[in-house]
């Protein structure tokens, strides 16, 4: 019996895809099978639009132990320590049900890590919301932060870093990307490929219910006014169960009785059985009547598409299943033999004694549709128009300030306005709600440096090490919007720069590609160029891609039905190696009298800058371009200086330019600075707030000035500038003969920066 | 001197505490599963932080019925050492080893921060390595850490000097603005009337490792070790 067009469309399957399904099965699918195809052939699961683009990423390197294709990537961090890490999005669930959406996003990424045999040691979050003047945005922001806090704190994994941005582009479609890191505890990395005919298939963890039905398809469609009705597609998390699941799984893996393991994330039982079978080149038989349930009367369709959380599928060594079941029972978790490995490469599902579904495993998980598309040769109109912008269209300015719409503003006033913008302001309101110290390894606290630093301390054995890992998530999506290729390059470069600022050597990345619809020329142009930019930067900076996540269709249809796409946002999660955690560097000034230097070229552009957006309400221009040679040498000079013990603080010069970066160093160290600045060819707003890649602010002890400057000359040639020194209680930028340009007391800086977010939450 | 660290399924600071007692202090330490009952070999019982059984009902409300809890009650009643940290403090109040209760923070948010504390009393092993009225800094991380007790209990705690730690400002001022969670009388940690059972919301184990550059909590463990050996 053929499925009706309505049934087919309801599963997110296109007519030509249905024809393909019929051809592969040699018959029409039943409802359960159709649902399985619907989720497995969604972009979220099979990357049908993005796969041709992802192929260009470099994925191997001397530190990479496991690349893309498994639950998480794994890199070698020295001394026999291996680090698993991955990023994943939970954007659409968080838009509809912020608390559970964000909470289960954290739960899901943690399972990807411990499925490999690694103990989760840190979480970072990359979050983007609309602006806080909107009541719905405030509700989403509150809910997301509380969801992360609730889940992460209970499960006992510290939330150590990340980023939070606010921009109108995300009003209807927030981005919630969670990245997790884990330290391998098992000798062998646990993989997902099933093997061994007759080996039992174990279902472990929580029970199965109707929650989260079809979440993967839901995540692969545009959000509309009617998406609220999809609320049952949002999963509900139980962090306490997840904590027990972590312990039980790691214990189980160490017995050696687990042949393969897979987390039940998107598309639950369907995805885990078909991927495990396809990855192992075998088949799996599963009996739904054995699955522990939390509600009665479920039909196969519901079992197969449920996204109930905190569940895993294991293949066990035959005869050792009881050993594993006992471990899970001790942790008061479900564990049952629900099926077995078969040689025929099929997923065969039984329900009440009958075959409920039977599909070739590769048809679901491997040999899935691919839609290669042509990248438009011409940049879209919006980009061409934005590139026409020039700085000449701004009102003229002097060292004393600028006249904006009849108001004479001085530069101190402008820097305070920028510090008051929630994207630049202190995120203490957010990270104070996250337990960032549990596990006793947090070396740098949130807000203290450009990247998080965690000590690596294995739980077992007398393994003494001072080694650590640094991690960061980065993306300036305004740059990517204005120029996807250069913007994506800049995101990778910034991530590496942030790691170098704490003294870590960048190793590898995981990426989360958050984009609009690839079916539209503009969306595909953005996606294709951003992927090319990531590939180029990862090649040049020797930071291969070990995995990641693709989230497309991040658009919201407004009441008139016009799609509004988000800024294209390829979030880069990068990890770096720290040889000695006692030798890392923060961003705040450390000592009165320390000398301040700018590494990199002293030039900058206002194209795509925070200043242009916040102060002039203009999003236009050409964003900064990364020169990889300069980038590498600036980062190397910074890391070398930290290792030598010369550098007392280091901070990337990012959004807001030199003036904001200087203010942030003052705020971080609770010390002022006196800076001598000449604008040269630049306008004063370009000199103060212009943005550029490859620029790092550092401070060093005056006693080291001689050897430090000789070192810089050798490493960077002319590409460095001595700017001034740490002193007093104010940030003072002067030019020529002591002529003031920007003067702000510490108190004046602290106020807008500390209160920006809370004031907007409570004020209106 | 042997430490025992209780492990509920949802404990998440159990390893952190054991790391301090075992690795940093070099003391014999045993993990005690929540279903065990024999703890007679142990001198100090530590009930660590975390979410015991998920704490969906109320922090520690289920933990009080666990198998190990009767043994801990006996251990405490015999005058032996019991330390409850964070969730451990909540459990000790639920089970009645300590008076009062811990309720939702004043601003209803979870708070993770480093806060100054004033040492109110130094004649007990717990605090013997601090000086009277010394201000130390310890991490806190809780959503339900606001100490509450009825006026009579509060008076008794004050009269009998059962308050060991109070939230204060960096200069030692005890007032509303130096009170992170709204605890009555700025209470951060209390002992029972005989002084052998201590409950505290701050985490001394998170401020004990020199590599992490915060060590104000180490003196508490050290004081207990020395104090017990001498006494």
PDB file of C-alpha atoms in Angstrom, chain A residues 227-460:
ATOM      1  CA  UNK A 227       6.245  25.648  15.432  1.00  0.00           C
ATOM      2  CA  UNK A 228       4.919  26.049  18.953  1.00  0.00           C
ATOM      3  CA  UNK A 229       2.671  23.125  18.081  1.00  0.00           C
ATOM      4  CA  UNK A 230       5.785  21.023  17.665  1.00  0.00           C
ATOM      5  CA  UNK A 231       6.569  21.359  21.322  1.00  0.00           C
ATOM      6  CA  UNK A 232       6.275  17.576  21.823  1.00  0.00           C
ATOM      7  CA  UNK A 233       9.266  17.362  19.461  1.00  0.00           C
ATOM      8  CA  UNK A 234      11.375  18.936  22.207  1.00  0.00           C
ATOM      9  CA  UNK A 235      12.970  16.391  24.510  1.00  0.00           C
ATOM     10  CA  UNK A 236      13.004  16.470  28.294  1.00  0.00           C
ATOM     11  CA  UNK A 237      16.268  15.924  30.125  1.00  0.00           C
ATOM     12  CA  UNK A 238      17.172  14.226  33.403  1.00  0.00           C
ATOM     13  CA  UNK A 239      20.711  15.224  34.424  1.00  0.00           C
ATOM     14  CA  UNK A 240      20.717  12.933  37.458  1.00  0.00           C
ATOM     15  CA  UNK A 241      20.113   9.941  35.222  1.00  0.00           C
ATOM     16  CA  UNK A 242      22.830  11.163  32.879  1.00  0.00           C
ATOM     17  CA  UNK A 243      25.312  11.383  35.764  1.00  0.00           C
ATOM     18  CA  UNK A 244      24.601   7.763  36.648  1.00  0.00           C
ATOM     19  CA  UNK A 245      24.799   6.837  32.970  1.00  0.00           C
ATOM     20  CA  UNK A 246      28.281   8.374  32.680  1.00  0.00           C
ATOM     21  CA  UNK A 247      29.549   6.332  35.607  1.00  0.00           C
ATOM     22  CA  UNK A 248      27.838   3.132  34.524  1.00  0.00           C
ATOM     23  CA  UNK A 249      29.008   3.395  30.911  1.00  0.00           C
ATOM     24  CA  UNK A 250      32.635   4.095  31.813  1.00  0.00           C
ATOM     25  CA  UNK A 251      32.547   1.190  34.248  1.00  0.00           C
ATOM     26  CA  UNK A 252      30.997  -1.040  31.586  1.00  0.00           C
ATOM     27  CA  UNK A 253      33.545  -0.096  28.916  1.00  0.00           C
ATOM     28  CA  UNK A 254      36.403  -0.950  31.264  1.00  0.00           C
ATOM     29  CA  UNK A 255      35.214  -4.564  31.533  1.00  0.00           C
ATOM     30  CA  UNK A 256      36.115  -5.083  27.877  1.00  0.00           C
ATOM     31  CA  UNK A 257      32.718  -6.685  27.307  1.00  0.00           C
ATOM     32  CA  UNK A 258      31.395  -3.843  25.149  1.00  0.00           C
ATOM     33  CA  UNK A 259      32.057  -4.344  21.427  1.00  0.00           C
ATOM     34  CA  UNK A 260      30.508  -1.085  20.236  1.00  0.00           C
ATOM     35  CA  UNK A 261      28.397   1.724  21.619  1.00  0.00           C
ATOM     36  CA  UNK A 262      26.226   4.468  20.246  1.00  0.00           C
ATOM     37  CA  UNK A 263      24.327   7.262  21.911  1.00  0.00           C
ATOM     38  CA  UNK A 264      20.618   7.536  21.115  1.00  0.00           C
ATOM     39  CA  UNK A 265      20.427  11.137  20.098  1.00  0.00           C
ATOM     40  CA  UNK A 266      18.545  12.426  17.130  1.00  0.00           C
ATOM     41  CA  UNK A 267      16.176   9.785  15.754  1.00  0.00           C
ATOM     42  CA  UNK A 268      16.737   7.567  18.805  1.00  0.00           C
ATOM     43  CA  UNK A 269      16.475   3.843  18.160  1.00  0.00           C
ATOM     44  CA  UNK A 270      16.333   4.273  14.374  1.00  0.00           C
ATOM     45  CA  UNK A 271      19.561   6.208  14.168  1.00  0.00           C
ATOM     46  CA  UNK A 272      21.558   4.140  16.641  1.00  0.00           C
ATOM     47  CA  UNK A 273      20.618   0.750  15.147  1.00  0.00           C
ATOM     48  CA  UNK A 274      21.138   1.781  11.534  1.00  0.00           C
ATOM     49  CA  UNK A 275      24.404   3.636  12.171  1.00  0.00           C
ATOM     50  CA  UNK A 276      25.872   0.845  14.274  1.00  0.00           C
ATOM     51  CA  UNK A 277      24.887  -1.698  11.641  1.00  0.00           C
ATOM     52  CA  UNK A 278      26.081   0.388   8.682  1.00  0.00           C
ATOM     53  CA  UNK A 279      29.389   1.323  10.372  1.00  0.00           C
ATOM     54  CA  UNK A 280      30.094  -2.332  11.089  1.00  0.00           C
ATOM     55  CA  UNK A 281      28.871  -3.671   7.727  1.00  0.00           C
ATOM     56  CA  UNK A 282      26.419  -5.972   9.517  1.00  0.00           C
ATOM     57  CA  UNK A 283      22.748  -5.965  10.462  1.00  0.00           C
ATOM     58  CA  UNK A 284      20.812  -5.589  13.703  1.00  0.00           C
ATOM     59  CA  UNK A 285      17.586  -7.215  14.823  1.00  0.00           C
ATOM     60  CA  UNK A 286      15.709  -5.444  17.570  1.00  0.00           C
ATOM     61  CA  UNK A 287      12.535  -6.409  19.428  1.00  0.00           C
ATOM     62  CA  UNK A 288      10.544  -3.374  20.528  1.00  0.00           C
ATOM     63  CA  UNK A 289       8.641  -5.434  23.106  1.00  0.00           C
ATOM     64  CA  UNK A 290      11.875  -5.680  25.121  1.00  0.00           C
ATOM     65  CA  UNK A 291      12.383  -1.907  25.288  1.00  0.00           C
ATOM     66  CA  UNK A 292      11.627  -0.449  28.752  1.00  0.00           C
ATOM     67  CA  UNK A 293       8.884   2.133  28.358  1.00  0.00           C
ATOM     68  CA  UNK A 294       7.540   5.034  30.377  1.00  0.00           C
ATOM     69  CA  UNK A 295       4.092   4.956  28.793  1.00  0.00           C
ATOM     70  CA  UNK A 296       1.884   2.251  27.376  1.00  0.00           C
ATOM     71  CA  UNK A 297       0.313   1.665  23.990  1.00  0.00           C
ATOM     72  CA  UNK A 298       3.116   2.965  21.842  1.00  0.00           C
ATOM     73  CA  UNK A 299       3.186   1.903  18.198  1.00  0.00           C
ATOM     74  CA  UNK A 300       6.399   1.026  16.334  1.00  0.00           C
ATOM     75  CA  UNK A 301       6.521   4.465  14.720  1.00  0.00           C
ATOM     76  CA  UNK A 302       6.664   6.028  18.169  1.00  0.00           C
ATOM     77  CA  UNK A 303       9.282   3.660  19.567  1.00  0.00           C
ATOM     78  CA  UNK A 304      11.472   4.185  16.540  1.00  0.00           C
ATOM     79  CA  UNK A 305      11.306   7.964  16.400  1.00  0.00           C
ATOM     80  CA  UNK A 306      11.210   8.755  20.118  1.00  0.00           C
ATOM     81  CA  UNK A 307      14.001  11.035  21.267  1.00  0.00           C
ATOM     82  CA  UNK A 308      13.707  10.243  24.954  1.00  0.00           C
ATOM     83  CA  UNK A 309      16.986  11.282  26.528  1.00  0.00           C
ATOM     84  CA  UNK A 310      19.754   9.456  28.407  1.00  0.00           C
ATOM     85  CA  UNK A 311      19.613   6.208  26.391  1.00  0.00           C
ATOM     86  CA  UNK A 312      22.379   4.218  24.673  1.00  0.00           C
ATOM     87  CA  UNK A 313      22.708   1.126  22.521  1.00  0.00           C
ATOM     88  CA  UNK A 314      25.549  -1.342  23.132  1.00  0.00           C
ATOM     89  CA  UNK A 315      26.744  -4.402  21.274  1.00  0.00           C
ATOM     90  CA  UNK A 316      28.088  -6.762  23.938  1.00  0.00           C
ATOM     91  CA  UNK A 317      30.418  -9.724  23.645  1.00  0.00           C
ATOM     92  CA  UNK A 318      28.255 -12.845  23.589  1.00  0.00           C
ATOM     93  CA  UNK A 319      27.977 -14.419  27.036  1.00  0.00           C
ATOM     94  CA  UNK A 320      29.068 -11.291  28.921  1.00  0.00           C
ATOM     95  CA  UNK A 321      25.785  -9.390  28.816  1.00  0.00           C
ATOM     96  CA  UNK A 322      24.866 -10.147  32.430  1.00  0.00           C
ATOM     97  CA  UNK A 323      28.078  -8.582  33.660  1.00  0.00           C
ATOM     98  CA  UNK A 324      27.060  -5.349  31.958  1.00  0.00           C
ATOM     99  CA  UNK A 325      23.447  -5.522  33.082  1.00  0.00           C
ATOM    100  CA  UNK A 326      24.616  -5.848  36.694  1.00  0.00           C
ATOM    101  CA  UNK A 327      26.623  -2.632  36.447  1.00  0.00           C
ATOM    102  CA  UNK A 328      23.626  -0.692  35.146  1.00  0.00           C
ATOM    103  CA  UNK A 329      21.319  -2.165  37.781  1.00  0.00           C
ATOM    104  CA  UNK A 330      23.763  -1.040  40.466  1.00  0.00           C
ATOM    105  CA  UNK A 331      23.366   2.515  39.158  1.00  0.00           C
ATOM    106  CA  UNK A 332      19.582   1.960  39.111  1.00  0.00           C
ATOM    107  CA  UNK A 333      19.393   2.221  35.324  1.00  0.00           C
ATOM    108  CA  UNK A 334      17.589   0.130  32.724  1.00  0.00           C
ATOM    109  CA  UNK A 335      19.619  -2.496  30.871  1.00  0.00           C
ATOM    110  CA  UNK A 336      18.069  -5.221  28.709  1.00  0.00           C
ATOM    111  CA  UNK A 337      19.068  -7.433  25.811  1.00  0.00           C
ATOM    112  CA  UNK A 338      16.765  -6.173  23.068  1.00  0.00           C
ATOM    113  CA  UNK A 339      18.258  -7.715  19.974  1.00  0.00           C
ATOM    114  CA  UNK A 340      21.270  -9.201  18.261  1.00  0.00           C
ATOM    115  CA  UNK A 341      23.788  -8.666  15.506  1.00  0.00           C
ATOM    116  CA  UNK A 342      22.989 -10.474  12.240  1.00  0.00           C
ATOM    117  CA  UNK A 343      25.036 -10.909   9.089  1.00  0.00           C
ATOM    118  CA  UNK A 344      22.435  -9.646   6.639  1.00  0.00           C
ATOM    119  CA  UNK A 345      23.066  -5.863   6.471  1.00  0.00           C
ATOM    120  CA  UNK A 346      19.525  -5.013   7.542  1.00  0.00           C
ATOM    121  CA  UNK A 347      17.798  -3.198  10.338  1.00  0.00           C
ATOM    122  CA  UNK A 348      14.960  -5.557  11.242  1.00  0.00           C
ATOM    123  CA  UNK A 349      12.501  -4.393  13.881  1.00  0.00           C
ATOM    124  CA  UNK A 350      10.039  -6.718  15.610  1.00  0.00           C
ATOM    125  CA  UNK A 351       6.896  -5.664  17.401  1.00  0.00           C
ATOM    126  CA  UNK A 352       4.409  -8.097  18.967  1.00  0.00           C
ATOM    127  CA  UNK A 353       5.969 -11.004  17.123  1.00  0.00           C
ATOM    128  CA  UNK A 354       5.825  -9.449  13.686  1.00  0.00           C
ATOM    129  CA  UNK A 355       8.292  -7.580  11.554  1.00  0.00           C
ATOM    130  CA  UNK A 356       7.454  -3.911  11.975  1.00  0.00           C
ATOM    131  CA  UNK A 357      10.213  -2.607   9.747  1.00  0.00           C
ATOM    132  CA  UNK A 358      12.973  -4.025   7.597  1.00  0.00           C
ATOM    133  CA  UNK A 359      15.365  -1.703   5.805  1.00  0.00           C
ATOM    134  CA  UNK A 360      18.917  -2.073   4.461  1.00  0.00           C
ATOM    135  CA  UNK A 361      21.100  -0.340   7.080  1.00  0.00           C
ATOM    136  CA  UNK A 362      23.125   1.574   4.530  1.00  0.00           C
ATOM    137  CA  UNK A 363      19.981   2.991   2.929  1.00  0.00           C
ATOM    138  CA  UNK A 364      19.271   4.738   6.207  1.00  0.00           C
ATOM    139  CA  UNK A 365      22.692   5.665   7.445  1.00  0.00           C
ATOM    140  CA  UNK A 366      25.260   5.644   4.719  1.00  0.00           C
ATOM    141  CA  UNK A 367      24.058   5.626   1.142  1.00  0.00           C
ATOM    142  CA  UNK A 368      21.739   8.568   1.679  1.00  0.00           C
ATOM    143  CA  UNK A 369      20.705  11.292  -0.779  1.00  0.00           C
ATOM    144  CA  UNK A 370      23.205  13.971  -1.645  1.00  0.00           C
ATOM    145  CA  UNK A 371      22.323  17.240  -3.296  1.00  0.00           C
ATOM    146  CA  UNK A 372      25.399  18.831  -4.791  1.00  0.00           C
ATOM    147  CA  UNK A 373      24.526  22.373  -5.735  1.00  0.00           C
ATOM    148  CA  UNK A 374      26.118  25.042  -7.847  1.00  0.00           C
ATOM    149  CA  UNK A 375      27.600  27.896  -5.904  1.00  0.00           C
ATOM    150  CA  UNK A 376      26.353  31.099  -7.505  1.00  0.00           C
ATOM    151  CA  UNK A 377      29.299  32.710  -9.289  1.00  0.00           C
ATOM    152  CA  UNK A 378      28.179  36.245  -8.463  1.00  0.00           C
ATOM    153  CA  UNK A 379      28.019  37.358  -4.828  1.00  0.00           C
ATOM    154  CA  UNK A 380      24.409  38.117  -3.854  1.00  0.00           C
ATOM    155  CA  UNK A 381      23.103  41.626  -4.101  1.00  0.00           C
ATOM    156  CA  UNK A 382      23.151  42.292  -0.359  1.00  0.00           C
ATOM    157  CA  UNK A 383      26.873  41.575  -0.193  1.00  0.00           C
ATOM    158  CA  UNK A 384      27.761  43.620  -3.235  1.00  0.00           C
ATOM    159  CA  UNK A 385      25.824  46.515  -1.817  1.00  0.00           C
ATOM    160  CA  UNK A 386      27.472  46.175   1.604  1.00  0.00           C
ATOM    161  CA  UNK A 387      30.921  46.175   0.026  1.00  0.00           C
ATOM    162  CA  UNK A 388      30.238  49.539  -1.557  1.00  0.00           C
ATOM    163  CA  UNK A 389      30.245  51.149   1.852  1.00  0.00           C
ATOM    164  CA  UNK A 390      33.246  53.302   2.603  1.00  0.00           C
ATOM    165  CA  UNK A 391      34.402  55.077   5.716  1.00  0.00           C
ATOM    166  CA  UNK A 392      33.922  58.367   3.866  1.00  0.00           C
ATOM    167  CA  UNK A 393      30.180  58.046   4.448  1.00  0.00           C
ATOM    168  CA  UNK A 394      30.676  58.582   8.200  1.00  0.00           C
ATOM    169  CA  UNK A 395      30.720  62.111   9.601  1.00  0.00           C
ATOM    170  CA  UNK A 396      34.242  63.557   9.872  1.00  0.00           C
ATOM    171  CA  UNK A 397      36.012  63.143  13.197  1.00  0.00           C
ATOM    172  CA  UNK A 398      38.993  64.510  15.122  1.00  0.00           C
ATOM    173  CA  UNK A 399      41.047  63.395  18.099  1.00  0.00           C
ATOM    174  CA  UNK A 400      38.377  64.999  20.276  1.00  0.00           C
ATOM    175  CA  UNK A 401      35.421  63.036  18.962  1.00  0.00           C
ATOM    176  CA  UNK A 402      32.732  62.892  16.331  1.00  0.00           C
ATOM    177  CA  UNK A 403      29.466  64.680  15.530  1.00  0.00           C
ATOM    178  CA  UNK A 404      26.690  62.097  15.229  1.00  0.00           C
ATOM    179  CA  UNK A 405      23.221  63.332  14.294  1.00  0.00           C
ATOM    180  CA  UNK A 406      23.843  66.692  15.839  1.00  0.00           C
ATOM    181  CA  UNK A 407      25.430  65.333  19.027  1.00  0.00           C
ATOM    182  CA  UNK A 408      29.110  65.949  19.631  1.00  0.00           C
ATOM    183  CA  UNK A 409      30.419  62.721  21.183  1.00  0.00           C
ATOM    184  CA  UNK A 410      33.903  62.293  22.631  1.00  0.00           C
ATOM    185  CA  UNK A 411      35.789  58.984  22.411  1.00  0.00           C
ATOM    186  CA  UNK A 412      35.475  58.216  26.126  1.00  0.00           C
ATOM    187  CA  UNK A 413      31.747  58.410  25.714  1.00  0.00           C
ATOM    188  CA  UNK A 414      31.916  56.037  22.728  1.00  0.00           C
ATOM    189  CA  UNK A 415      34.062  53.446  24.520  1.00  0.00           C
ATOM    190  CA  UNK A 416      31.585  53.420  27.409  1.00  0.00           C
ATOM    191  CA  UNK A 417      28.712  52.936  24.960  1.00  0.00           C
ATOM    192  CA  UNK A 418      30.515  49.958  23.434  1.00  0.00           C
ATOM    193  CA  UNK A 419      31.239  48.419  26.841  1.00  0.00           C
ATOM    194  CA  UNK A 420      27.541  48.769  27.584  1.00  0.00           C
ATOM    195  CA  UNK A 421      26.596  46.754  24.507  1.00  0.00           C
ATOM    196  CA  UNK A 422      25.598  43.294  25.828  1.00  0.00           C
ATOM    197  CA  UNK A 423      27.743  41.429  23.290  1.00  0.00           C
ATOM    198  CA  UNK A 424      30.888  43.140  24.617  1.00  0.00           C
ATOM    199  CA  UNK A 425      29.849  43.544  28.251  1.00  0.00           C
ATOM    200  CA  UNK A 426      30.774  41.213  31.113  1.00  0.00           C
ATOM    201  CA  UNK A 427      28.977  37.857  30.952  1.00  0.00           C
ATOM    202  CA  UNK A 428      29.200  37.350  34.701  1.00  0.00           C
ATOM    203  CA  UNK A 429      25.408  37.224  34.998  1.00  0.00           C
ATOM    204  CA  UNK A 430      25.563  34.123  32.795  1.00  0.00           C
ATOM    205  CA  UNK A 431      28.597  32.200  34.009  1.00  0.00           C
ATOM    206  CA  UNK A 432      27.901  32.841  37.692  1.00  0.00           C
ATOM    207  CA  UNK A 433      24.924  30.499  37.226  1.00  0.00           C
ATOM    208  CA  UNK A 434      27.146  27.712  35.900  1.00  0.00           C
ATOM    209  CA  UNK A 435      29.216  25.543  38.208  1.00  0.00           C
ATOM    210  CA  UNK A 436      32.583  26.203  36.574  1.00  0.00           C
ATOM    211  CA  UNK A 437      34.777  24.654  39.269  1.00  0.00           C
ATOM    212  CA  UNK A 438      33.414  21.160  39.915  1.00  0.00           C
ATOM    213  CA  UNK A 439      36.017  18.417  39.283  1.00  0.00           C
ATOM    214  CA  UNK A 440      38.684  20.705  40.736  1.00  0.00           C
ATOM    215  CA  UNK A 441      40.634  21.291  37.534  1.00  0.00           C
ATOM    216  CA  UNK A 442      39.604  24.762  36.413  1.00  0.00           C
ATOM    217  CA  UNK A 443      42.851  26.695  36.025  1.00  0.00           C
ATOM    218  CA  UNK A 444      41.421  29.895  34.541  1.00  0.00           C
ATOM    219  CA  UNK A 445      37.987  31.037  35.688  1.00  0.00           C
ATOM    220  CA  UNK A 446      35.418  32.300  33.145  1.00  0.00           C
ATOM    221  CA  UNK A 447      36.067  35.888  32.123  1.00  0.00           C
ATOM    222  CA  UNK A 448      39.716  35.664  33.149  1.00  0.00           C
ATOM    223  CA  UNK A 449      41.312  34.954  29.798  1.00  0.00           C
ATOM    224  CA  UNK A 450      40.676  34.566  26.087  1.00  0.00           C
ATOM    225  CA  UNK A 451      40.272  30.786  26.457  1.00  0.00           C
ATOM    226  CA  UNK A 452      39.338  28.327  29.187  1.00  0.00           C
ATOM    227  CA  UNK A 453      42.139  26.225  30.679  1.00  0.00           C
ATOM    228  CA  UNK A 454      41.518  22.884  32.391  1.00  0.00           C
ATOM    229  CA  UNK A 455      44.102  20.720  34.092  1.00  0.00           C
ATOM    230  CA  UNK A 456      44.152  17.127  32.810  1.00  0.00           C
ATOM    231  CA  UNK A 457      43.994  14.835  35.812  1.00  0.00           C
ATOM    232  CA  UNK A 458      43.112  11.195  35.167  1.00  0.00           C
ATOM    233  CA  UNK A 459      40.857   9.725  37.860  1.00  0.00           C
ATOM    234  CA  UNK A 460      42.756   6.484  38.102  1.00  0.00           C
TER     235      UNK A 460
END
